[in-house]
Each structure stands twice: as structure tokens, then as C-alpha cells.
Short mmCIF file of C-alpha atoms in Angstrom, two decimals:
data_model
loop_
_atom_site.label_atom_id
_atom_site.label_comp_id
_atom_site.label_asym_id
_atom_site.label_seq_id
_atom_site.Cartn_x
_atom_site.Cartn_y
_atom_site.Cartn_z
CA MET A 1 127.02 67.59 83.48
CA LEU A 2 127.18 65.56 80.28
CA ALA A 3 126.99 68.67 78.04
CA PRO A 4 129.78 71.10 77.90
CA GLU A 5 127.54 74.11 77.68
CA ILE A 6 126.53 76.12 80.66
CA PRO A 7 123.04 75.07 81.71
CA GLY A 8 120.33 77.57 80.78
CA PHE A 9 122.81 79.85 78.98
CA VAL A 10 121.29 82.82 77.35
CA TRP A 11 124.43 85.03 77.11
CA ALA A 12 127.63 86.01 78.94
CA TYR A 13 129.91 88.99 78.71
CA ARG A 14 133.43 89.70 80.21
CA PHE A 15 133.85 93.47 80.88
CA ASP A 16 137.37 95.01 80.63
CA ALA A 17 138.34 96.82 83.89
CA ALA A 18 140.07 99.72 82.04
CA THR A 19 137.50 100.45 79.25
CA GLY A 20 134.27 98.88 80.73
CA ALA A 21 133.63 97.31 77.26
CA GLY A 22 131.67 94.04 77.19
CA HIS A 23 133.07 91.03 75.23
CA PRO A 24 130.59 88.17 74.58
CA LEU A 25 131.57 84.68 75.88
CA PRO A 26 130.51 81.39 74.32
CA PRO A 27 128.19 78.92 76.10
CA THR A 28 131.09 76.47 76.34
CA THR A 29 133.09 78.66 78.60
CA PRO A 30 134.52 76.79 81.58
CA ARG A 31 133.25 77.49 84.96
CA ASP A 32 136.63 78.68 86.20
CA GLU A 33 136.74 81.43 83.48
CA LEU A 34 133.53 83.05 84.81
CA ILE A 35 135.40 84.24 87.87
CA VAL A 36 138.09 86.66 86.69
CA ASP A 37 140.59 88.74 88.50
CA ASP A 38 140.51 91.72 86.21
CA GLY A 39 137.13 93.22 85.33
CA PHE A 40 133.88 91.12 85.86
CA VAL A 41 131.56 88.72 84.03
CA TRP A 42 127.89 89.09 83.44
CA LEU A 43 126.10 85.72 83.09
CA HIS A 44 122.40 85.58 82.12
CA LEU A 45 120.59 82.28 82.58
CA ALA A 46 117.08 80.84 81.68
CA LEU A 47 115.33 79.25 84.75
CA SER A 48 113.46 76.86 82.36
CA ASP A 49 116.56 74.71 82.49
CA ALA A 50 116.20 72.53 85.54
CA ARG A 51 120.00 72.20 85.88
CA VAL A 52 120.56 75.86 86.74
CA PRO A 53 120.27 75.42 90.64
CA LYS A 54 122.88 72.67 90.68
CA PHE A 55 125.14 74.70 88.46
CA LEU A 56 125.09 77.74 90.70
CA GLU A 57 126.12 75.69 93.65
CA GLY A 58 129.64 75.62 92.31
CA PHE A 59 130.28 79.47 92.53
CA PRO A 60 132.12 80.40 95.80
CA ASP A 61 131.09 84.08 95.16
CA LEU A 62 127.44 83.26 95.50
CA PRO A 63 126.23 82.51 99.08
CA GLU A 64 123.20 80.33 99.75
CA ALA A 65 120.83 83.31 100.12
CA ALA A 66 121.89 84.71 96.70
CA ARG A 67 121.40 81.36 95.05
CA ALA A 68 118.00 81.00 96.59
CA THR A 69 117.05 84.44 95.28
CA LEU A 70 118.06 83.41 91.76
CA THR A 71 116.12 80.29 91.64
CA ASP A 72 113.03 80.94 93.75
CA ARG A 73 109.77 81.68 92.16
CA ASP A 74 108.59 84.59 94.40
CA ASN A 75 107.22 87.34 92.26
CA HIS A 76 107.75 90.66 94.35
CA VAL A 77 110.47 93.32 94.49
CA VAL A 78 113.45 92.28 96.73
CA LEU A 79 116.81 93.87 97.38
CA ALA A 80 119.07 92.24 99.98
CA SER A 81 122.80 91.67 100.69
CA ASP A 82 124.71 88.85 102.25
CA ASP A 83 128.46 88.31 102.50
CA GLY A 84 129.18 91.26 100.28
CA VAL A 85 126.85 90.08 97.54
CA LEU A 86 123.89 92.18 96.46
CA HIS A 87 120.97 90.15 95.26
CA GLY A 88 117.28 90.59 94.67
CA VAL A 89 114.24 90.43 92.36
CA PHE A 90 113.18 93.36 90.09
CA THR A 91 110.33 94.19 87.76
CA ASP A 92 110.61 94.06 84.04
CA ILE A 93 108.33 93.77 81.06
CA GLU A 94 107.85 90.46 79.28
CA ARG A 95 109.04 90.39 75.69
CA ALA A 96 106.90 88.66 72.87
CA PHE A 97 108.42 87.98 69.58
CA ASP A 98 105.36 88.51 67.46
CA TYR A 99 103.37 91.16 69.34
CA GLU A 100 103.74 93.95 71.95
CA THR A 101 102.98 93.18 75.52
CA ASN A 102 102.78 95.15 78.68
CA ASP A 103 102.68 92.14 81.05
CA ILE A 104 104.96 92.39 84.04
CA GLY A 105 107.92 90.01 84.21
CA TRP A 106 110.64 89.40 86.79
CA PHE A 107 114.37 89.19 86.55
CA ARG A 108 116.67 87.93 89.32
CA PHE A 109 120.21 88.92 90.07
CA ALA A 110 123.11 88.34 92.26
CA ALA A 111 126.18 90.68 92.07
CA SER A 112 129.54 90.19 93.75
CA GLU A 113 132.74 92.23 92.88
CA ARG A 114 133.69 90.04 90.03
CA LEU A 115 130.50 88.28 88.93
CA ILE A 116 126.85 89.20 88.20
CA VAL A 117 124.39 86.45 87.50
CA THR A 118 120.88 87.41 86.19
CA ALA A 119 118.19 84.86 85.63
CA ARG A 120 114.65 84.96 84.18
CA LEU A 121 111.81 82.51 83.41
CA HIS A 122 110.42 84.33 80.36
CA PRO A 123 112.13 86.61 77.88
CA LEU A 124 112.27 90.20 79.24
CA ARG A 125 112.26 93.43 77.33
CA CYS A 126 114.63 95.54 79.52
CA VAL A 127 117.23 92.92 80.15
CA GLU A 128 117.47 92.45 76.38
CA ALA A 129 117.67 96.25 75.93
CA ALA A 130 120.59 96.34 78.33
CA ARG A 131 122.34 93.61 76.35
CA LEU A 132 121.90 95.50 73.16
CA ALA A 133 123.32 98.66 74.75
CA VAL A 134 126.45 96.66 75.75
CA ASP A 135 126.78 95.40 72.16
CA ARG A 136 126.53 98.96 70.94
CA GLY A 137 129.44 100.08 73.24
CA LEU A 138 128.02 100.90 76.68
CA ALA A 139 130.75 100.94 79.11
CA ILE A 140 130.16 99.37 82.62
CA HIS A 141 132.94 99.22 85.18
CA GLU A 142 131.08 97.63 88.12
CA THR A 143 128.72 94.71 88.37
CA VAL A 144 125.97 96.76 89.95
CA GLY A 145 126.29 98.87 86.72
CA VAL A 146 124.62 96.03 84.87
CA PHE A 147 121.71 96.10 87.33
CA ALA A 148 121.48 99.83 86.92
CA ALA A 149 121.48 99.51 83.18
CA VAL A 150 118.53 97.16 83.30
CA VAL A 151 116.54 99.44 85.72
CA THR A 152 117.35 102.41 83.53
CA GLU A 153 115.88 100.62 80.44
CA PHE A 154 112.83 99.71 82.59
CA GLU A 155 112.41 103.46 83.40
CA LYS A 156 112.54 104.23 79.78
CA VAL A 157 109.73 101.61 79.08
CA VAL A 158 107.72 103.02 81.99
CA ASP A 159 108.06 106.52 80.51
CA ALA A 160 106.82 105.37 77.25
CA LEU A 161 103.96 103.58 78.86
CA ILE A 162 103.02 106.82 80.74
CA ILE A 163 102.82 108.74 77.54
CA GLU A 164 100.84 105.93 75.83
CA MET A 165 98.45 105.53 78.70
CA GLY A 166 98.12 109.34 79.16
CA ASP A 167 97.09 109.52 75.50
CA GLU A 168 94.58 106.72 75.90
CA LEU A 169 93.07 108.52 78.91
CA ASP A 170 92.80 111.64 76.76
CA ARG A 171 90.76 109.79 74.17
CA ILE A 172 88.52 108.28 76.74
CA GLU A 173 87.85 111.70 78.24
CA ASP A 174 86.89 113.07 74.83
CA TYR A 175 84.34 110.32 74.52
CA VAL A 176 83.08 110.56 78.04
CA PHE A 177 82.52 114.29 78.03
CA GLU A 178 80.64 114.07 74.80
CA THR A 179 76.95 115.15 74.87
CA ALA A 180 75.82 111.60 74.15
CA PRO A 181 77.01 109.49 77.22
CA ARG A 182 79.12 106.51 76.43
CA ASP A 183 80.21 103.59 78.69
CA GLU A 184 84.07 103.53 78.35
CA ARG A 185 84.67 101.39 81.41
CA ARG A 186 85.61 98.36 79.36
CA ARG A 187 88.22 100.48 77.60
CA LEU A 188 89.46 102.14 80.80
CA GLY A 189 89.87 98.83 82.61
CA PRO A 190 93.09 97.63 80.99
CA VAL A 191 94.67 101.06 81.44
CA ARG A 192 93.81 101.20 85.14
CA ARG A 193 95.04 97.66 85.79
CA THR A 194 98.47 98.30 84.08
CA VAL A 195 98.81 101.66 85.86
CA VAL A 196 98.01 100.14 89.34
CA ARG A 197 100.38 97.10 88.85
CA LEU A 198 103.28 99.29 87.56
CA ASN A 199 102.73 102.02 90.27
CA ARG A 200 102.78 99.34 93.06
CA GLN A 201 106.14 97.91 91.72
CA LEU A 202 107.58 101.47 91.40
CA ARG A 203 106.77 102.45 95.03
CA ALA A 204 108.28 99.24 96.42
CA SER A 205 111.39 99.77 94.25
CA VAL A 206 111.98 103.26 95.34
CA ALA A 207 111.40 102.39 99.00
CA LEU A 208 114.15 99.64 98.76
CA PHE A 209 116.57 102.19 96.93
CA ARG A 210 116.01 104.71 99.56
CA ARG A 211 116.93 102.19 102.21
CA TYR A 212 120.26 101.58 100.59
CA GLN A 213 121.00 105.26 100.34
CA ARG A 214 121.03 105.22 104.19
CA TRP A 215 123.07 101.94 104.41
CA ASP A 216 124.78 101.73 107.83
CA ASP A 217 125.15 97.97 107.99
CA PRO A 218 128.64 96.61 108.69
CA ASP A 219 128.14 94.09 105.86
CA PRO A 220 129.99 95.33 102.85
CA LEU A 221 128.35 95.98 99.44
CA PRO A 222 129.74 95.76 95.95
CA THR A 223 131.45 98.81 94.71
CA GLY A 224 129.21 101.52 93.52
CA THR A 225 126.00 100.25 95.23
CA ILE A 226 125.26 103.34 97.41
CA GLU A 227 125.74 105.63 94.24
CA MET A 228 123.63 103.37 92.14
CA ALA A 229 120.84 103.32 94.74
CA GLU A 230 120.77 107.15 94.87
CA THR A 231 120.62 107.47 91.06
CA LEU A 232 117.89 104.84 90.60
CA ALA A 233 115.91 106.16 93.55
CA ASP A 234 115.61 109.61 91.98
CA LEU A 235 115.00 108.11 88.47
CA LEU A 236 112.11 105.85 89.57
CA GLY A 237 110.82 108.40 92.12
CA SER A 238 109.96 110.79 89.26
CA ALA A 239 108.27 108.00 87.17
CA SER A 240 106.38 106.84 90.34
CA GLN A 241 105.00 110.42 90.82
CA GLU A 242 103.83 110.49 87.14
CA MET A 243 102.31 107.09 87.53
CA GLN A 244 100.53 108.04 90.62
CA GLY A 245 99.01 111.01 88.78
CA LEU A 246 97.79 108.64 85.98
CA GLN A 247 96.35 106.36 88.65
CA ASP A 248 94.37 109.26 90.28
CA ARG A 249 93.24 110.50 86.87
CA ALA A 250 92.02 107.16 85.87
CA ARG A 251 90.14 106.59 89.13
CA LEU A 252 88.48 110.03 88.73
CA LEU A 253 87.55 109.22 85.19
CA HIS A 254 86.07 105.93 86.17
CA GLU A 255 83.96 107.80 88.80
CA GLU A 256 82.97 110.25 86.17
CA ILE A 257 81.75 107.55 83.90
CA ASP A 258 79.83 105.93 86.73
CA SER A 259 78.25 109.26 87.60
CA LYS A 260 77.09 109.93 84.05
CA ILE A 261 75.71 106.42 83.65
CA SER A 262 73.84 106.60 86.90
CA SER A 263 72.53 110.01 85.94
CA GLU A 264 71.42 108.67 82.55
CA THR A 265 69.81 105.72 84.16
CA ASN A 266 67.98 107.91 86.74
CA ARG A 267 66.69 110.04 83.84
CA HIS A 268 65.30 107.01 82.03
CA LEU A 269 63.67 105.89 85.24
CA TYR A 270 62.17 109.32 85.74
CA ILE A 271 60.63 109.17 82.19
CA LEU A 272 59.27 105.82 82.84
CA SER A 273 57.72 106.85 86.17
CA ILE A 274 56.00 109.90 84.46
CA MET A 275 54.71 107.68 81.77
CA THR A 276 53.36 105.22 84.37
CA ALA A 277 51.72 108.04 86.29
CA PHE A 278 49.93 109.26 83.07
CA LEU A 279 48.77 105.89 82.03
CA LEU A 280 47.48 104.81 85.46
CA PRO A 281 44.34 106.83 85.41
CA PRO A 282 43.05 105.75 81.97
CA THR A 283 44.00 102.21 82.98
CA LEU A 284 41.59 102.53 85.93
CA VAL A 285 38.93 103.89 83.63
CA THR A 286 39.20 101.17 81.23
CA GLY A 287 39.34 98.69 84.14
CA PHE A 288 36.05 100.14 85.49
CA PHE A 289 34.17 99.94 82.19
CA GLY A 290 35.47 96.48 81.59
CA MET A 291 33.56 95.05 84.55
CA ASN A 292 30.64 92.67 83.68
CA THR A 293 28.20 94.11 86.04
CA GLY A 294 24.84 95.69 85.32
CA GLY A 295 24.09 99.31 85.35
CA LEU A 296 27.42 100.47 83.89
CA PRO A 297 27.53 104.12 82.85
CA PHE A 298 27.11 104.83 79.05
CA ALA A 299 26.10 101.15 78.52
CA GLY A 300 23.01 102.22 76.59
CA GLU A 301 24.40 105.21 74.90
CA HIS A 302 25.11 105.23 71.16
CA PHE A 303 28.36 107.23 71.70
CA GLY A 304 29.23 105.38 74.97
CA THR A 305 32.51 104.29 73.84
CA LEU A 306 33.47 107.76 72.79
CA LEU A 307 32.38 109.17 76.12
CA ALA A 308 34.51 106.55 78.04
CA PHE A 309 37.47 107.54 75.77
CA ALA A 310 36.98 111.16 76.68
CA LEU A 311 36.67 110.22 80.32
CA GLY A 312 40.03 108.39 80.01
CA GLY A 313 41.57 111.53 78.36
CA CYS A 314 40.31 113.72 81.09
CA SER A 315 42.01 111.42 83.64
CA VAL A 316 45.20 111.88 81.81
CA TRP A 317 44.86 115.69 81.95
CA GLY A 318 43.93 115.30 85.64
CA ALA A 319 47.15 113.40 86.33
CA TRP A 320 49.14 116.03 84.41
CA TRP A 321 47.60 118.71 86.50
CA PHE A 322 48.19 116.99 89.75
CA LEU A 323 51.89 116.35 88.98
CA LYS A 324 52.35 119.97 87.96
CA ARG A 325 50.52 121.22 91.11
CA VAL A 326 52.76 119.18 93.48
CA GLY A 327 55.95 120.17 91.55
CA ILE A 328 56.90 116.83 90.12
CA LEU A 329 56.78 118.04 86.60
#
């Protein structure tokens, strides 16, 4: 490398073994100082820098599988371990600087006993929130604690989204169940899309954490992994149940909107059908008197038009009487 800075450097912290306090490191920190004997280091990188994969090859604490996890572009929840290193991909929320977004993002991590490397392609909200918590004095004593802090911030964001989307569903329900039917499917669509995507990620995450609760593989894990998996499985399991409730509620609300719109459409078609039935007999009368043939009734009468009009009116009354008799009206 020609430049002395760490490629893709976003931030780095060295955590004290005794107090768990994090101290920021500059981007010019030598590679050798990122592996410490006392405490551990959290290094956060931006994958937009093409030099990151080459830089990661120099860490003996990161096996090939962990380096592949950090640099691959697969977007699905993964949690694995190789040679005592826990690595994977987890869900986050993208962070925009000038507006609020609920778009799903991904952060990648690899944690050994003395080093945890996290990486992302786009700025992420929960990773940034974990960093701010460290700046405010959050004590972390193990590398997996950094991952747990990010997931905890993600759960807080999910809780806020559950409240926000629940309120939005309340407002949509108020409109849907008004006397005058309204089509709220366009407004309901973004809520359903967000709920379904988040619920899918939550279910996958809880399943992975549950698997590590029952870990019986001889391959060692970083200190605190089992306890971390138990805590996060319970935390995200509760959020997943609430999100599933929102998903079911949104689906039922969509079905209710479809039902009301179908009912209203059928009512309109019924009215049009009745109008057609009333107008068909006088149409036949006018069609009959419009024929250019000789011997038409009332052709020589002074009030022939009036009589033909009365005949058309009688045909409407006859249609009404027939529809009443057969039970259509």
C-alpha cells in the first residue's frame, strides 16, 4: 500500500480488558497494533474501497472463510464459525444523511478472541448507534459483545418500526371502516412490504441464534458466544412475534379492503343491471315504432306519439312488476 491509512477505514476502537471502555484509534494505526494481547480491537471498514480484501489477508486471526464472509456480496442472514472465529452477515437499516429510510442493509463481521472486524457497503444506522454508545461509555469486554450491541440497536429500531407501522395500520383501519369505502391499498402496500421483509430476517436470525444455544461442535467459539446467542434469541424472538402479528393484521386488512371494494363494485353492477332491465322494454317499443314499414299502429292518430310514449311507460312498469314478482327487486 502506498498510503499509510488502513484501506476502507471508517473507525477503530481498542477496548480495555479491565474496564471494557473503548478508545478510538487513528486510521494510520499499524497493522501489528490491531492485534493486541490485552483487551481487543474493533475495526470497521467500508467495502467500497477495493483494497479491503487484500488488506484482510494479512490477519492471521481471520481464516479464509471469515475473510470471504467479510468481502462477499451475498445478502442473507448467515452465522458460522471456523477455527474459533465467529463470522456472518446480519440485517441492519441503511442510514441516509438527509432523510429517514427503512431500507434494509447488511453488515458483515468476523470475531476472534482479540479482534472483531465489521464491514458494510452503505452507511448503516445500527452499527453507527453502537459506535455512539461506545463513545458514551458503553463497556464491552468481549468481541462478540460488539456484535450483540449492534443487534440490540437493531432490535430497538425494529421496536420503533413496530410502533410506527402499528399506528399507520390503525389510521388505515379508521379509513377502511368508514361508511364511505376508500381504497387504501396503495397506502397499505409499503407497510406490508416493510413488515414482510423485516419479519423474514427476524425469523432467520432467531433460528440461527437458537442453533448456537445448542452448540455441541468441538470447534471452539469466542468467549461469550453461547450467552450472547441466548440473549439475542430471546430479544429478537419477542420482536419477531410482534412483527408476525403486524403481518397477519396487514394481510387481513388488505383482504377487508378487497372485500369492501368488491362489494361496492358488485353494488354498482347491480344498479346498472336494474337500469338496463328497466330501459330494455321501452327500447324495444321505440325500435318497433321506428321501423319504416306500412301499417304501423298510431301512424294516423293525432296523439300517436303520446300513445307510443305511454306504451313505453307501461313497458317500464311491466318490467318493474316482473322483477318484483321473481324477487330480483
